[in-house]
Coordinates of C-alpha atoms in Angstrom, one line a residue:
Chain A
X106 CA 0.0 0.0 0.0
X107 CA 2.8 2.3 1.0
X108 CA 4.7 1.3 -2.0
X109 CA 1.8 2.0 -4.3
X110 CA 1.5 5.5 -2.8
X111 CA 5.1 6.1 -3.5
X112 CA 4.7 5.0 -7.0
X113 CA 1.7 7.2 -7.4
X114 CA 3.5 10.3 -6.3
X115 CA 6.6 9.6 -8.4
X116 CA 7.2 12.0 -11.3
X117 CA 7.3 9.2 -13.8
X118 CA 3.9 8.0 -12.8
X119 CA 2.4 11.5 -13.0
X120 CA 4.0 11.9 -16.4
X121 CA 2.5 8.6 -17.5
X122 CA -0.9 9.6 -16.2
X123 CA -0.9 12.9 -18.0
X124 CA 0.1 10.9 -21.1
X125 CA -3.0 8.7 -20.6
X126 CA -5.3 11.7 -20.0
X127 CA -4.5 12.8 -23.6
X128 CA -7.3 11.2 -25.7
X129 CA -5.0 11.0 -28.8
X130 CA -2.3 9.2 -26.8
X131 CA -4.8 6.9 -25.2
X132 CA -6.3 5.9 -28.6
X133 CA -2.8 5.3 -29.9
X134 CA -1.9 3.1 -26.9
X135 CA -5.1 1.0 -27.3
X136 CA -4.7 0.5 -31.0
X137 CA -1.0 -0.3 -30.5
X138 CA -1.8 -2.9 -27.8
X139 CA -4.5 -4.5 -29.9
X140 CA -2.0 -5.0 -32.8
X141 CA 0.6 -6.4 -30.4
X142 CA -1.9 -8.8 -28.8
X143 CA -3.0 -9.9 -32.3
X144 CA 0.6 -10.7 -33.3
X145 CA 1.5 -12.4 -30.1
X146 CA -1.6 -14.6 -30.0
X147 CA -1.8 -15.2 -33.7
X148 CA -1.9 -19.0 -33.5
X149 CA -4.9 -18.9 -31.2
X150 CA -6.8 -16.1 -33.0
X151 CA -6.3 -17.0 -36.6
X152 CA -9.4 -19.0 -37.7
X153 CA -7.5 -21.1 -40.3
X154 CA -4.0 -22.1 -41.4
X155 CA -2.7 -19.1 -43.3
X156 CA -0.8 -21.2 -45.8
X157 CA -3.5 -23.8 -46.5
X158 CA -4.9 -23.5 -50.0
X159 CA -8.1 -25.4 -49.2
X160 CA -10.8 -22.9 -50.0
X161 CA -12.5 -21.6 -53.1
X162 CA -10.2 -18.9 -54.6
X163 CA -11.1 -15.2 -54.7
X164 CA -14.1 -15.5 -52.5
X165 CA -15.4 -12.0 -51.4
X166 CA -15.8 -11.5 -47.6
X167 CA -18.4 -13.8 -46.0
X168 CA -19.1 -15.1 -42.5
X169 CA -16.7 -18.0 -43.1
X170 CA -14.0 -15.7 -44.4
X171 CA -14.3 -12.2 -43.0
X172 CA -11.7 -10.9 -45.4
X173 CA -12.4 -13.3 -48.3
X174 CA -9.8 -15.6 -49.8
X175 CA -6.7 -15.2 -52.0
X176 CA -6.3 -16.3 -55.6
X177 CA -5.0 -19.7 -54.4
X178 CA -7.8 -20.1 -51.9
X179 CA -6.1 -19.0 -48.6
X180 CA -8.0 -17.2 -45.9
X181 CA -7.0 -13.5 -46.0
X182 CA -7.9 -12.8 -42.3
X183 CA -5.6 -15.6 -41.1
X184 CA -2.8 -14.3 -43.3
X185 CA -3.4 -10.8 -41.9
X186 CA -3.2 -12.0 -38.3
X187 CA -0.1 -14.1 -38.9
X188 CA 1.4 -11.4 -41.2
X189 CA 1.2 -9.0 -38.2
X190 CA 3.8 -11.2 -36.5
X191 CA 6.4 -10.8 -39.2
X192 CA 5.7 -7.2 -40.1
X193 CA 5.5 -5.9 -36.5
X194 CA 8.6 -7.8 -35.4
X195 CA 10.6 -6.7 -38.4
X196 CA 9.5 -3.1 -38.0
X197 CA 10.1 -3.0 -34.2
X198 CA 13.4 -4.9 -34.6
X199 CA 14.5 -2.4 -37.2
X200 CA 13.3 0.5 -35.0
X201 CA 15.3 -0.8 -32.0
X202 CA 18.4 -1.5 -34.0
X203 CA 18.4 1.9 -35.7
X204 CA 17.7 3.7 -32.3
X205 CA 20.5 1.7 -30.6
X206 CA 22.9 2.7 -33.4
X207 CA 21.7 6.3 -33.3
X208 CA 22.4 6.6 -29.6
X209 CA 25.8 4.9 -29.9
X210 CA 26.9 6.8 -33.0
X211 CA 25.3 10.1 -32.1
X212 CA 25.8 10.4 -28.4
X213 CA 29.2 8.9 -27.7
X214 CA 31.2 11.0 -30.1
X215 CA 29.0 14.0 -29.4
X216 CA 29.9 13.8 -25.7
X217 CA 33.6 13.1 -26.4
X218 CA 33.9 16.0 -28.9
X219 CA 37.0 16.7 -31.0
X220 CA 37.9 15.1 -34.3
X221 CA 36.0 11.8 -33.4
X222 CA 32.8 13.8 -33.1
X223 CA 33.5 15.6 -36.4
X224 CA 34.1 12.3 -38.2
X225 CA 31.0 10.6 -36.9
X226 CA 28.9 13.7 -37.4
X227 CA 30.0 13.8 -41.0
X228 CA 29.2 10.2 -41.5
X229 CA 25.8 10.6 -40.1
X230 CA 25.1 13.6 -42.3
X231 CA 26.1 11.7 -45.4
X232 CA 23.9 8.7 -44.5
X233 CA 21.1 11.1 -43.9
X234 CA 21.1 12.4 -47.4
X235 CA 21.8 9.2 -49.3
X236 CA 18.2 8.0 -50.2
X237 CA 17.3 5.1 -48.0
X238 CA 15.0 2.9 -50.0
X239 CA 17.2 2.8 -53.1
X240 CA 20.2 1.9 -51.0
X241 CA 18.2 -0.8 -49.2
X242 CA 16.9 -2.2 -52.5
X243 CA 20.5 -2.4 -53.9
X244 CA 21.8 -4.1 -50.8
X245 CA 19.1 -6.7 -50.6
X246 CA 19.3 -7.4 -54.3
X247 CA 22.8 -8.6 -53.7
X248 CA 21.5 -11.0 -51.0
X249 CA 19.0 -13.3 -52.6
X250 CA 15.5 -13.7 -51.0
X251 CA 16.5 -12.0 -47.7
X252 CA 14.7 -13.3 -44.6
X253 CA 13.2 -11.2 -41.9
X254 CA 16.4 -11.0 -39.8
X255 CA 18.5 -9.8 -42.8
X256 CA 15.9 -7.2 -43.6
X257 CA 16.0 -6.0 -40.0
X258 CA 19.8 -5.7 -40.2
X259 CA 19.7 -3.8 -43.5
X260 CA 16.9 -1.4 -42.6
X261 CA 18.2 -0.8 -39.1
X262 CA 21.8 -0.5 -40.3
X263 CA 21.0 2.2 -42.8
X264 CA 18.3 4.1 -40.9
X265 CA 20.1 5.4 -37.8
X266 CA 21.4 8.8 -39.2
X267 CA 18.4 11.0 -38.5
X268 CA 18.3 9.9 -34.8
X269 CA 22.1 10.1 -34.4
X270 CA 22.0 13.8 -35.3
X271 CA 19.2 14.5 -32.8
X272 CA 20.9 12.6 -30.0
X273 CA 24.2 14.3 -30.8
X274 CA 22.8 17.8 -30.6
X275 CA 21.0 16.9 -27.4
X276 CA 24.1 15.4 -25.8
X277 CA 26.0 18.6 -26.7
X278 CA 23.5 20.6 -24.7
X279 CA 24.0 18.4 -21.6
X280 CA 27.8 18.3 -21.6
X281 CA 28.2 21.5 -19.6
X282 CA 25.1 21.2 -17.4
X283 CA 25.7 21.3 -13.6
X284 CA 24.7 17.7 -12.9
X285 CA 27.0 16.3 -15.6
X286 CA 29.9 18.4 -14.3
X287 CA 29.1 17.3 -10.8
X288 CA 29.2 13.6 -11.8
X289 CA 32.4 14.2 -13.6
X290 CA 34.0 15.8 -10.5
X291 CA 32.7 12.9 -8.4
X292 CA 34.8 10.6 -10.6
X293 CA 32.1 8.9 -12.6
X294 CA 33.3 7.3 -15.8
X295 CA 32.3 8.6 -19.2
X296 CA 30.0 5.7 -20.0
X297 CA 28.3 6.0 -16.6
X298 CA 27.7 9.7 -17.2
X299 CA 26.3 9.0 -20.7
X300 CA 24.0 6.2 -19.8
X301 CA 23.0 7.0 -16.3
X302 CA 23.1 10.8 -16.2
X303 CA 22.4 12.0 -19.7
X304 CA 20.4 9.2 -21.4
X305 CA 17.5 9.2 -18.9
X306 CA 16.9 12.9 -19.8
X307 CA 16.4 11.9 -23.4
X308 CA 13.8 9.3 -22.8
X309 CA 11.1 11.0 -24.8
X310 CA 13.5 11.4 -27.7
X311 CA 14.5 7.8 -27.6
X312 CA 10.8 6.7 -27.5
X313 CA 10.0 8.9 -30.5
X314 CA 13.1 7.6 -32.3
X315 CA 11.9 4.1 -31.7
X316 CA 8.4 4.9 -33.0
X317 CA 9.6 6.6 -36.2
X318 CA 12.2 3.9 -36.7
X319 CA 9.4 1.3 -36.4
X320 CA 7.1 3.0 -38.8
X321 CA 9.9 3.5 -41.3
X322 CA 11.0 -0.1 -40.8
X323 CA 7.6 -1.6 -41.5
X324 CA 7.2 0.6 -44.6
X325 CA 10.6 -0.2 -45.9
X326 CA 10.0 -3.9 -45.3
X327 CA 6.7 -3.8 -47.0
X328 CA 8.3 -2.0 -50.0
X329 CA 11.1 -4.5 -50.3
X330 CA 8.7 -7.5 -50.0
X331 CA 6.3 -5.9 -52.4
X332 CA 9.1 -5.7 -55.0
X333 CA 9.7 -9.4 -54.4
X334 CA 13.1 -8.8 -52.8
X335 CA 12.3 -10.5 -49.5
X336 CA 11.6 -14.1 -48.9
X337 CA 8.1 -14.3 -50.5
X338 CA 7.2 -17.5 -48.9
X339 CA 7.2 -15.8 -45.4
X340 CA 3.7 -14.5 -44.5
X341 CA 3.8 -10.7 -43.8
X342 CA 1.8 -7.7 -44.7
X343 CA 4.4 -6.9 -47.4
X344 CA 4.3 -10.4 -49.0
X345 CA 0.5 -10.3 -48.9
X346 CA 0.6 -7.2 -51.1
X347 CA 3.2 -8.8 -53.3
X348 CA 1.1 -11.9 -53.9
X349 CA -2.1 -9.9 -54.4
X350 CA -0.4 -7.7 -57.0
X351 CA 1.3 -10.7 -58.7
X352 CA -2.1 -12.4 -58.7
X353 CA -3.7 -9.4 -60.4
X354 CA -6.2 -9.1 -57.5
X355 CA -7.4 -5.6 -58.4
X356 CA -7.9 -6.5 -62.1
X357 CA -10.3 -9.2 -60.9
X358 CA -11.9 -6.8 -58.5
X359 CA -10.6 -8.7 -55.5
X360 CA -9.8 -5.6 -53.4
X361 CA -10.2 -7.6 -50.1
X362 CA -6.9 -9.4 -51.0
X363 CA -4.9 -6.1 -51.2
X364 CA -6.6 -3.8 -48.8
X365 CA -5.9 -5.5 -45.3
X366 CA -2.1 -5.5 -45.5
X367 CA -1.7 -1.8 -46.3
X368 CA -4.5 -0.7 -44.0
X369 CA -2.8 -2.7 -41.2
X370 CA 0.4 -0.8 -41.8
X371 CA -1.2 2.6 -41.9
X372 CA -3.3 2.1 -38.8
X373 CA -0.4 0.6 -36.8
X374 CA 1.8 3.5 -38.0
X375 CA -1.0 5.9 -36.9
X376 CA -1.1 4.4 -33.5
X377 CA 2.6 5.0 -33.0
X378 CA 2.2 8.6 -34.3
X379 CA -0.7 9.2 -31.9
X380 CA 1.4 8.0 -28.9
X381 CA 4.3 10.2 -30.1
X382 CA 1.9 13.1 -30.3
X383 CA 1.0 12.5 -26.7
X384 CA 4.6 12.4 -25.6
X385 CA 5.3 15.6 -27.4
X386 CA 2.5 17.3 -25.5
X387 CA 3.8 16.0 -22.2
X388 CA 7.4 17.1 -22.8
X389 CA 6.8 20.3 -24.7
X390 CA 4.5 22.6 -22.7
X391 CA 3.9 24.8 -25.7
X392 CA 2.3 22.0 -27.7
X393 CA -0.2 21.1 -25.1
X394 CA -3.8 20.7 -26.2
X395 CA -5.4 22.0 -23.1
X396 CA -6.4 25.7 -23.1
X397 CA -4.6 27.3 -26.0
X398 CA -3.7 30.6 -24.3
X399 CA -2.4 32.5 -27.3
X400 CA -5.6 32.2 -29.3
X401 CA -8.1 33.3 -26.7
X402 CA -5.9 36.1 -25.5
X403 CA -5.4 37.2 -29.1
X404 CA -9.1 37.5 -29.7
X405 CA -9.7 39.1 -26.4
X406 CA -6.9 41.5 -26.7
X407 CA -8.2 42.6 -30.1
X408 CA -11.6 43.1 -28.7
X409 CA -10.3 45.1 -25.8
X410 CA -8.2 47.1 -28.2
X411 CA -11.0 48.0 -30.5
X412 CA -13.2 48.8 -27.5
X413 CA -10.6 51.2 -26.3
X414 CA -10.2 52.8 -29.8
X415 CA -13.8 53.0 -30.7
X416 CA -14.9 54.0 -27.2
Chain B
X96 CA 31.6 32.5 -48.4
X97 CA 32.8 30.2 -45.7
X98 CA 29.4 28.6 -45.6
X99 CA 29.5 28.0 -49.3
X100 CA 32.9 26.4 -49.2
X101 CA 31.8 24.3 -46.2
X102 CA 28.7 23.0 -48.0
X103 CA 30.6 22.4 -51.2
X104 CA 33.1 20.4 -49.3
X105 CA 30.3 18.3 -47.8
X106 CA 28.7 17.8 -51.2
X107 CA 32.0 16.5 -52.6
X108 CA 32.5 14.3 -49.6
X109 CA 29.0 12.8 -49.8
X110 CA 29.4 12.3 -53.6
X111 CA 32.6 10.4 -52.9
X112 CA 30.8 8.4 -50.2
X113 CA 28.0 7.4 -52.6
X114 CA 30.5 6.5 -55.3
X115 CA 32.5 4.4 -52.9
X116 CA 29.5 2.6 -51.4
X117 CA 28.6 1.7 -55.0
X118 CA 32.1 0.3 -55.5
X119 CA 32.3 -1.6 -52.2
X120 CA 28.8 -3.2 -52.0
X121 CA 29.2 -5.8 -54.8
X122 CA 32.7 -6.7 -53.7
X123 CA 32.0 -7.3 -50.1
X124 CA 28.6 -9.0 -50.2
X125 CA 28.5 -12.5 -48.9
X126 CA 28.5 -15.1 -51.7
X127 CA 29.8 -12.7 -54.3
X128 CA 26.7 -12.0 -56.3
X129 CA 28.7 -10.6 -59.3
X130 CA 30.5 -13.9 -59.7
X131 CA 27.2 -15.8 -59.7
X132 CA 25.8 -13.4 -62.3
X133 CA 28.8 -13.7 -64.6
X134 CA 28.7 -17.5 -64.3
X135 CA 25.1 -17.4 -65.4
X136 CA 25.9 -15.5 -68.5
X137 CA 28.8 -17.8 -69.5
X138 CA 28.3 -18.8 -73.1
X139 CA 25.4 -16.3 -73.6
X140 CA 27.5 -13.2 -73.8
X141 CA 30.7 -12.7 -75.8
X142 CA 33.9 -13.4 -73.9
X143 CA 34.9 -9.7 -74.3
X144 CA 31.7 -8.5 -72.5
X145 CA 32.2 -11.1 -69.8
X146 CA 35.7 -9.8 -69.3
X147 CA 34.6 -6.2 -69.0
X148 CA 31.9 -7.3 -66.5
X149 CA 34.6 -9.1 -64.5
X150 CA 36.6 -5.9 -64.4
X151 CA 33.6 -3.9 -63.5
X152 CA 32.7 -6.1 -60.6
X153 CA 36.2 -6.7 -59.4
X154 CA 36.6 -10.4 -60.3
X155 CA 40.2 -10.0 -61.1
X156 CA 43.4 -10.6 -59.3
X157 CA 44.3 -7.0 -59.3
X158 CA 44.6 -5.3 -55.9
X159 CA 41.6 -3.4 -54.7
X160 CA 43.1 0.0 -55.1
X161 CA 43.9 -0.6 -58.7
X162 CA 40.3 -1.7 -59.3
X163 CA 39.1 1.4 -57.4
X164 CA 41.3 3.6 -59.6
X165 CA 39.9 2.0 -62.8
X166 CA 36.4 2.4 -61.4
X167 CA 36.8 6.1 -60.7
X168 CA 38.4 6.6 -64.1
X169 CA 35.5 4.9 -65.8
X170 CA 33.0 7.1 -63.9
X171 CA 34.9 10.2 -64.7
X172 CA 34.5 9.4 -68.4
X173 CA 30.8 8.7 -68.0
X174 CA 31.4 5.0 -68.6
X175 CA 28.9 3.1 -66.5
X176 CA 29.2 -0.1 -68.5
X177 CA 26.7 -1.9 -70.6
X178 CA 23.2 -3.0 -69.6
X179 CA 22.7 -6.7 -69.6
X180 CA 18.9 -6.5 -70.1
X181 CA 19.1 -4.1 -73.0
X182 CA 22.5 -5.4 -74.2
X183 CA 24.4 -3.7 -75.8
X184 CA 22.9 -0.3 -74.7
X185 CA 25.2 1.6 -72.5
X186 CA 23.9 2.2 -69.0
X187 CA 24.4 5.9 -69.3
X188 CA 22.0 6.1 -72.2
X189 CA 19.2 4.4 -70.2
X190 CA 19.9 6.8 -67.3
X191 CA 19.7 9.8 -69.7
X192 CA 16.3 8.5 -71.0
X193 CA 14.8 7.9 -67.6
X194 CA 16.2 10.6 -65.4
X195 CA 14.1 13.5 -66.7
X196 CA 10.9 11.6 -66.0
X197 CA 11.8 11.0 -62.3
X198 CA 13.1 14.6 -61.9
X199 CA 9.8 15.8 -63.3
X200 CA 7.6 13.5 -61.2
X201 CA 9.5 13.5 -57.9
X202 CA 10.4 17.2 -58.2
X203 CA 6.9 18.4 -58.9
X204 CA 5.5 16.1 -56.2
X205 CA 8.0 17.4 -53.7
X206 CA 7.2 21.1 -54.5
X207 CA 3.5 20.5 -54.3
X208 CA 3.6 18.5 -51.1
X209 CA 5.9 20.9 -49.3
X210 CA 4.0 24.1 -50.3
X211 CA 0.7 22.4 -49.4
X212 CA 2.0 21.0 -46.2
X213 CA 3.6 24.2 -45.0
X214 CA 0.5 26.3 -45.8
X215 CA -1.8 23.9 -44.1
X216 CA 0.6 23.7 -41.1
X217 CA 0.6 27.4 -40.8
X218 CA -3.2 27.6 -40.8
X219 CA -3.6 24.7 -38.4
X220 CA -1.2 26.3 -35.9
X221 CA -2.9 29.7 -36.3
X222 CA -6.3 28.3 -35.6
X223 CA -5.0 26.3 -32.7
X224 CA -7.5 23.9 -31.2
X225 CA -10.0 24.7 -34.1
X226 CA -11.7 22.1 -36.2
X227 CA -8.9 22.1 -38.8
X228 CA -6.2 21.7 -36.2
X229 CA -7.9 18.6 -34.6
X230 CA -8.7 16.9 -37.9
X231 CA -5.6 17.6 -40.0
X232 CA -3.0 16.1 -37.8
X233 CA -5.1 13.0 -37.3
X234 CA -5.5 12.5 -41.1
X235 CA -1.8 13.1 -41.8
X236 CA -0.7 10.6 -39.1
X237 CA -2.7 8.1 -41.1
X238 CA -1.5 9.2 -44.6
X239 CA 2.1 9.4 -43.6
X240 CA 2.1 5.7 -42.6
X241 CA 0.4 4.6 -45.9
X242 CA 2.6 2.3 -47.9
X243 CA 3.3 4.0 -51.3
X244 CA 2.7 0.8 -53.3
X245 CA -0.7 0.2 -51.5
X246 CA -2.0 3.7 -52.0
X247 CA -0.7 3.7 -55.6
X248 CA -2.5 0.5 -56.5
X249 CA -5.8 1.6 -54.9
X250 CA -5.6 5.0 -56.7
X251 CA -4.8 3.2 -59.9
X252 CA -7.7 0.8 -59.4
X253 CA -10.3 3.5 -58.5
X254 CA -9.3 6.4 -60.8
X255 CA -7.7 4.3 -63.6
X256 CA -9.8 1.2 -63.9
X257 CA -13.2 1.8 -62.2
X258 CA -13.7 5.4 -63.1
X259 CA -11.4 5.5 -66.1
X260 CA -10.6 9.2 -65.6
X261 CA -6.9 8.8 -66.0
X262 CA -4.5 6.6 -68.0
X263 CA -3.3 3.6 -66.1
X264 CA 0.3 3.4 -67.2
X265 CA 3.3 5.0 -68.9
X266 CA 4.4 8.6 -69.1
X267 CA 2.6 9.4 -72.3
X268 CA 0.4 7.7 -74.9
X269 CA 2.6 5.4 -77.0
X270 CA 1.3 6.6 -80.3
X271 CA 2.4 10.2 -79.8
X272 CA 5.9 11.3 -80.6
X273 CA 7.6 13.4 -77.9
X274 CA 7.6 17.1 -78.7
X275 CA 7.2 20.4 -77.0
X276 CA 3.6 20.9 -78.3
X277 CA 0.7 21.7 -76.1
X278 CA -1.2 18.4 -76.9
X279 CA 1.9 16.3 -75.9
X280 CA 2.6 18.3 -72.8
X281 CA -1.1 17.9 -71.8
X282 CA -0.8 14.2 -72.4
X283 CA 2.3 14.0 -70.1
X284 CA 0.5 16.0 -67.4
X285 CA -2.6 13.7 -67.5
X286 CA -0.3 10.7 -67.2
X287 CA 1.5 12.2 -64.2
X288 CA -1.5 13.1 -62.1
X289 CA -2.1 9.7 -60.5
X290 CA 1.5 8.9 -59.6
X291 CA 2.2 12.4 -58.4
X292 CA -1.0 12.4 -56.2
X293 CA 0.2 9.2 -54.6
X294 CA 3.5 10.8 -53.6
X295 CA 1.8 14.1 -52.5
X296 CA -0.7 12.3 -50.3
X297 CA 1.9 10.3 -48.5
X298 CA 4.5 13.1 -48.3
X299 CA 2.3 16.1 -47.3
X300 CA 1.8 14.9 -43.7
X301 CA 5.4 15.3 -42.6
X302 CA 5.6 18.9 -43.8
X303 CA 2.3 19.7 -42.2
X304 CA 3.0 18.3 -38.8
X305 CA 6.6 19.7 -38.7
X306 CA 5.4 23.2 -39.8
X307 CA 2.5 23.2 -37.3
X308 CA 4.7 22.4 -34.3
X309 CA 7.4 24.9 -35.3
X310 CA 4.8 27.5 -35.9
X311 CA 3.2 27.0 -32.5
X312 CA 6.7 27.4 -30.9
X313 CA 7.3 30.5 -32.9
X314 CA 3.9 32.0 -32.1
X315 CA 4.9 31.9 -28.4
X316 CA 8.0 34.0 -29.0
X317 CA 8.2 37.4 -27.5
X318 CA 8.7 39.2 -30.8
X319 CA 5.4 37.8 -32.2
X320 CA 3.5 38.8 -29.1
X321 CA 5.1 42.3 -29.4
X322 CA 4.1 42.6 -33.0
X323 CA 0.6 41.5 -32.1
X324 CA 0.5 44.1 -29.4
X325 CA 1.8 46.7 -31.8
X326 CA -1.3 46.0 -34.0
X327 CA 0.3 44.2 -36.9
X328 CA -2.4 42.7 -39.2
X329 CA -3.2 39.0 -38.8
X330 CA -2.1 38.0 -42.3
X331 CA 1.1 39.9 -42.0
X332 CA 1.8 38.5 -38.6
X333 CA 1.1 35.0 -39.7
X334 CA 3.3 34.9 -42.8
X335 CA 5.8 37.7 -42.5
X336 CA 6.5 37.4 -38.8
X337 CA 5.9 33.9 -37.6
X338 CA 6.0 31.6 -40.6
X339 CA 9.2 33.0 -42.0
X340 CA 11.1 31.8 -38.9
X341 CA 9.1 28.7 -38.4
X342 CA 9.8 27.4 -41.8
X343 CA 13.6 27.2 -41.2
X344 CA 13.7 23.9 -39.4
X345 CA 11.5 22.4 -42.1
X346 CA 13.9 23.5 -44.8
X347 CA 16.9 21.8 -43.1
X348 CA 14.9 18.6 -43.3
X349 CA 14.5 19.0 -47.0
X350 CA 17.2 16.6 -48.0
X351 CA 15.8 13.9 -45.9
X352 CA 12.3 14.5 -47.2
X353 CA 13.6 14.4 -50.7
X354 CA 15.2 11.1 -50.0
X355 CA 11.9 9.7 -48.9
X356 CA 10.1 11.0 -52.0
X357 CA 12.7 9.5 -54.3
X358 CA 12.4 6.2 -52.4
X359 CA 8.7 6.4 -52.7
X360 CA 8.9 7.2 -56.4
X361 CA 10.7 3.9 -56.9
X362 CA 7.6 2.1 -55.8
X363 CA 5.2 4.5 -57.4
X364 CA 6.9 4.4 -60.8
X365 CA 6.9 0.6 -60.7
X366 CA 3.1 0.5 -60.1
X367 CA 2.3 3.1 -62.8
X368 CA 5.0 1.7 -65.2
X369 CA 6.3 5.2 -65.3
X370 CA 9.6 5.1 -67.2
X371 CA 11.8 6.9 -64.6
X372 CA 15.0 5.7 -62.8
X373 CA 13.0 4.0 -60.1
X374 CA 11.1 1.9 -62.5
X375 CA 14.3 1.0 -64.3
X376 CA 16.0 0.3 -60.9
X377 CA 13.4 -2.3 -60.0
X378 CA 13.5 -3.8 -63.4
X379 CA 17.3 -4.0 -63.2
X380 CA 17.1 -5.6 -59.8
X381 CA 14.5 -8.2 -61.0
X382 CA 16.6 -9.0 -64.1
X383 CA 19.8 -9.0 -62.0
X384 CA 21.3 -6.5 -64.3
X385 CA 23.9 -5.3 -61.9
X386 CA 25.7 -2.8 -64.1
X387 CA 22.4 -1.0 -64.8
X388 CA 21.4 -1.2 -61.1
X389 CA 24.7 0.3 -59.9
X390 CA 24.5 3.1 -62.4
X391 CA 20.9 3.9 -61.5
X392 CA 21.6 3.9 -57.8
X393 CA 24.5 6.2 -58.3
X394 CA 22.5 8.7 -60.3
X395 CA 19.6 8.6 -57.8
X396 CA 22.1 9.4 -55.0
X397 CA 23.8 12.1 -56.9
X398 CA 20.6 13.8 -57.8
X399 CA 19.4 13.9 -54.2
X400 CA 22.8 15.2 -53.1
X401 CA 22.8 17.9 -55.7
X402 CA 19.2 18.9 -54.9
X403 CA 20.1 19.0 -51.2
X404 CA 23.1 21.2 -52.0
X405 CA 20.9 23.7 -53.9
X406 CA 18.5 23.9 -51.0
X407 CA 21.4 24.5 -48.6
X408 CA 22.5 27.4 -50.8
X409 CA 19.0 28.8 -50.7
X410 CA 18.9 28.3 -47.0
X411 CA 22.0 30.4 -46.7
X412 CA 20.2 33.2 -48.4
X413 CA 17.1 32.9 -46.3
X414 CA 18.8 32.6 -42.9
X415 CA 21.7 35.0 -42.5
X416 CA 22.7 33.4 -39.2
X417 CA 23.8 30.3 -41.1
X418 CA 25.9 32.2 -43.6
X419 CA 27.8 34.0 -40.8
X420 CA 28.4 30.7 -39.1
X421 CA 27.1 32.0 -35.7
X422 CA 24.1 30.9 -33.6
X423 CA 23.7 27.5 -35.0
X424 CA 21.7 25.1 -33.0

């Protein structure tokens, strides 16, 4: 009981609660959790075997098949549920990898300064302007039918630059802060200072980097798989789009074959963006939804002003 | 001047990096894809061509730095090798034929989406908490996460097949001969509408959200409040005072945004069979035409780097702080 009270009064808990009080953030969190639950419990939720070609092909949505069937008679809903597993884990994996690299490559040299910093900053800037998807396409084309793990490595390994730049500039602002100087004087090691003193202050940045990395990862994966560069026998939202396009689904009017995969990506991406929006509002007071002070005061001040002028 | 030299230095450095990545990738990939490709063409292409492919992909006993020197020399002479798919057409010629289409499509789409996004972002921030400001960010969160290929296919299906309003493929009607006459230009524009809209819909959100948040920050600045108190007219305050400063962070992100658009145009061009570099890149990848693929990747990277450099030069003109090298965040 006592412990619960302590938790309730902690700053972190209060921040979390103000995050939840934001309707957008809450919607995002609920959507996100639903997708994660669907992916985790796919074997129990999916009505049929996603690979089994045992139904009538190209059946429109019915009570037996909520999302219809594919050109080879597979159940689209089962594919969608199982596909979430691959797509979400590749996306999240790529997001985690790119954020990890971004922290490492951005913060460490940024904190150290000097020529190391200049070299790494230049590398990050170069990676930032070299177009990502074409680079990923070229790399995966050299590796034949890349599986999910390889795709995570390629997307994460090329997508860290934007985050690295943000983490670097943030680390620079912390280097001369009092608490960092104090830690340094107390004899803390560089790594300790970076990860225990500075990093916790960047939590919201790290979370938003994770989210955007994940959205980007899922989109890049779907793009690669749609082009047939992934392993097309794996079931994911990307390969669903690949097969539906290869099977000419739209030409035959079978929209239900194409729509779920892309819609899943967009809604999942939106859930991440909604949560990120909520985090922005908690960490940046100016962006808060509640009571927009500028606007009301602007209107009022104008009215007062005109009253004064016109008597 | 210092700013110019600095940015030019970065341009050269990043060009060198792109060129070197292109050299390194096929040589250090596991399983040596180039060797596999050449083995496949044994007996189908003349020994001379095979030999030149071997040199191009570094299947020789020469030390790496000699290969690198030869590679750079070839590039300097505009020699990108021969395409295997369209053998014996030089890669550079395919690039020359397809680059204008992509520049036109991706360029126009970028300009439209950035202008549209920035203006909508300004309005949303100005009418803070209004209807537009609640609805627009929600919509853009959804559209930004839309996969290009998915949106492209649906747009193609609805407006191309079902409604039949627009042509479903290619950059112009095949029976027309390219010329600078109004009917031909009109034909090209009609063909570009669907692919361009696909890019604009997915790209506009990033500009809008970024601009909205910058604008809200700027509207809270003292100088804006002072101008307001001074009685500056709304429209003037909105565009000349606040938006002018709020747009700067969005401009710095231009290079990245362009990279996304170019990446997206690879997928969009493929779906609309639009004969740009993206379409050719995917075709080259599917045919395992490595010389063509390498040349196309290089030209895509170089175009984005150059465009970014141009924006940086403009940025220097817009923001004097950058030029003088002071007060950089």
